[in-house]
Amino acid sequence: MDIDWGALAGVFGVSLGVTVVVVVMFSLGLAAWARTGHGAPAPDVPRGRHRKAAMVTAVLCFAACLAVAAYGIDLIVPG
């Protein structure tokens, strides 16, 4: 049995990269969600357009994380 170390390193690198991207996107989504005023109210919560932009950013970040997770499940589950 022979192991293709180059392919193994490639899979490891892509997996590590995707993991870092998903964690960063989720963290950015949480930060944007906090700026919208959801959860505990904060005195420095912006109003108006900034609030809407933060909501759109949060939704896009969470949607990207969901898309990556769904694609991973699609790759794993046959059919």
PDB file of C-alpha atoms in Angstrom:
ATOM      1  CA  MET A   1       0.000   0.000   0.000  1.00  0.00           C
ATOM      2  CA  ASP A   2       1.404   3.334  -1.077  1.00  0.00           C
ATOM      3  CA  ILE A   3       0.315   6.721   0.298  1.00  0.00           C
ATOM      4  CA  ASP A   4       0.241   9.728  -2.025  1.00  0.00           C
ATOM      5  CA  TRP A   5       1.650  12.279   0.425  1.00  0.00           C
ATOM      6  CA  GLY A   6       1.156  15.174  -1.969  1.00  0.00           C
ATOM      7  CA  ALA A   7      -2.567  14.483  -2.258  1.00  0.00           C
ATOM      8  CA  LEU A   8      -2.840  14.012   1.495  1.00  0.00           C
ATOM      9  CA  ALA A   9      -1.108  17.353   2.112  1.00  0.00           C
ATOM     10  CA  GLY A  10      -3.409  19.008  -0.449  1.00  0.00           C
ATOM     11  CA  VAL A  11      -6.519  17.686   1.270  1.00  0.00           C
ATOM     12  CA  PHE A  12      -5.159  18.817   4.641  1.00  0.00           C
ATOM     13  CA  GLY A  13      -4.366  22.297   3.305  1.00  0.00           C
ATOM     14  CA  VAL A  14      -7.779  22.780   1.701  1.00  0.00           C
ATOM     15  CA  SER A  15      -9.547  21.483   4.805  1.00  0.00           C
ATOM     16  CA  LEU A  16      -7.576  23.812   7.053  1.00  0.00           C
ATOM     17  CA  GLY A  17      -8.207  26.767   4.761  1.00  0.00           C
ATOM     18  CA  VAL A  18     -11.952  26.157   4.519  1.00  0.00           C
ATOM     19  CA  THR A  19     -12.157  25.711   8.284  1.00  0.00           C
ATOM     20  CA  VAL A  20     -10.427  29.038   8.902  1.00  0.00           C
ATOM     21  CA  VAL A  21     -12.671  30.798   6.368  1.00  0.00           C
ATOM     22  CA  VAL A  22     -15.853  29.404   7.934  1.00  0.00           C
ATOM     23  CA  VAL A  23     -14.763  30.362  11.463  1.00  0.00           C
ATOM     24  CA  VAL A  24     -13.878  33.895  10.336  1.00  0.00           C
ATOM     25  CA  MET A  25     -17.160  34.283   8.418  1.00  0.00           C
ATOM     26  CA  PHE A  26     -19.176  33.087  11.413  1.00  0.00           C
ATOM     27  CA  SER A  27     -17.278  35.445  13.721  1.00  0.00           C
ATOM     28  CA  LEU A  28     -17.903  38.367  11.372  1.00  0.00           C
ATOM     29  CA  GLY A  29     -21.563  37.399  11.248  1.00  0.00           C
ATOM     30  CA  LEU A  30     -21.778  37.423  15.037  1.00  0.00           C
ATOM     31  CA  ALA A  31     -20.054  40.802  15.212  1.00  0.00           C
ATOM     32  CA  ALA A  32     -22.421  42.251  12.612  1.00  0.00           C
ATOM     33  CA  TRP A  33     -25.416  40.716  14.381  1.00  0.00           C
ATOM     34  CA  ALA A  34     -24.335  42.381  17.622  1.00  0.00           C
ATOM     35  CA  ARG A  35     -24.151  45.753  15.838  1.00  0.00           C
ATOM     36  CA  THR A  36     -27.805  45.424  14.787  1.00  0.00           C
ATOM     37  CA  GLY A  37     -28.915  45.590  18.407  1.00  0.00           C
ATOM     38  CA  HIS A  38     -30.137  41.999  18.748  1.00  0.00           C
ATOM     39  CA  GLY A  39     -29.569  40.434  22.101  1.00  0.00           C
ATOM     40  CA  ALA A  40     -28.630  42.659  25.015  1.00  0.00           C
ATOM     41  CA  PRO A  41     -29.124  46.332  24.137  1.00  0.00           C
ATOM     42  CA  ALA A  42     -25.949  48.355  24.012  1.00  0.00           C
ATOM     43  CA  PRO A  43     -25.668  52.151  24.158  1.00  0.00           C
ATOM     44  CA  ASP A  44     -23.351  52.310  21.135  1.00  0.00           C
ATOM     45  CA  VAL A  45     -25.694  50.498  18.721  1.00  0.00           C
ATOM     46  CA  PRO A  46     -25.865  52.440  15.436  1.00  0.00           C
ATOM     47  CA  ARG A  47     -29.172  53.557  13.970  1.00  0.00           C
ATOM     48  CA  GLY A  48     -30.596  53.740  10.457  1.00  0.00           C
ATOM     49  CA  ARG A  49     -28.600  52.635   7.424  1.00  0.00           C
ATOM     50  CA  HIS A  50     -25.712  51.279   9.484  1.00  0.00           C
ATOM     51  CA  ARG A  51     -28.094  48.961  11.262  1.00  0.00           C
ATOM     52  CA  LYS A  52     -29.508  47.642   7.971  1.00  0.00           C
ATOM     53  CA  ALA A  53     -26.034  47.187   6.514  1.00  0.00           C
ATOM     54  CA  ALA A  54     -24.990  45.244   9.613  1.00  0.00           C
ATOM     55  CA  MET A  55     -28.073  43.024   9.285  1.00  0.00           C
ATOM     56  CA  VAL A  56     -27.359  42.315   5.613  1.00  0.00           C
ATOM     57  CA  THR A  57     -23.722  41.552   6.445  1.00  0.00           C
ATOM     58  CA  ALA A  58     -24.737  39.166   9.222  1.00  0.00           C
ATOM     59  CA  VAL A  59     -27.220  37.351   6.999  1.00  0.00           C
ATOM     60  CA  LEU A  60     -24.684  37.007   4.179  1.00  0.00           C
ATOM     61  CA  CYS A  61     -22.007  35.672   6.538  1.00  0.00           C
ATOM     62  CA  PHE A  62     -24.357  33.118   8.070  1.00  0.00           C
ATOM     63  CA  ALA A  63     -25.639  32.120   4.617  1.00  0.00           C
ATOM     64  CA  ALA A  64     -22.063  31.551   3.434  1.00  0.00           C
ATOM     65  CA  CYS A  65     -21.371  29.327   6.453  1.00  0.00           C
ATOM     66  CA  LEU A  66     -24.578  27.395   5.814  1.00  0.00           C
ATOM     67  CA  ALA A  67     -23.682  26.967   2.134  1.00  0.00           C
ATOM     68  CA  VAL A  68     -20.243  25.571   2.973  1.00  0.00           C
ATOM     69  CA  ALA A  69     -21.736  23.166   5.526  1.00  0.00           C
ATOM     70  CA  ALA A  70     -24.434  22.029   3.082  1.00  0.00           C
ATOM     71  CA  TYR A  71     -21.845  21.469   0.350  1.00  0.00           C
ATOM     72  CA  GLY A  72     -19.727  19.402   2.740  1.00  0.00           C
ATOM     73  CA  ILE A  73     -22.727  17.273   3.693  1.00  0.00           C
ATOM     74  CA  ASP A  74     -23.557  16.863  -0.005  1.00  0.00           C
ATOM     75  CA  LEU A  75     -20.034  15.594  -0.663  1.00  0.00           C
ATOM     76  CA  ILE A  76     -20.213  13.101   2.209  1.00  0.00           C
ATOM     77  CA  VAL A  77     -23.758  11.727   1.829  1.00  0.00           C
ATOM     78  CA  PRO A  78     -24.163   9.632  -1.302  1.00  0.00           C
ATOM     79  CA  GLY A  79     -27.116  10.159  -3.581  1.00  0.00           C
TER      80      GLY A  79
END
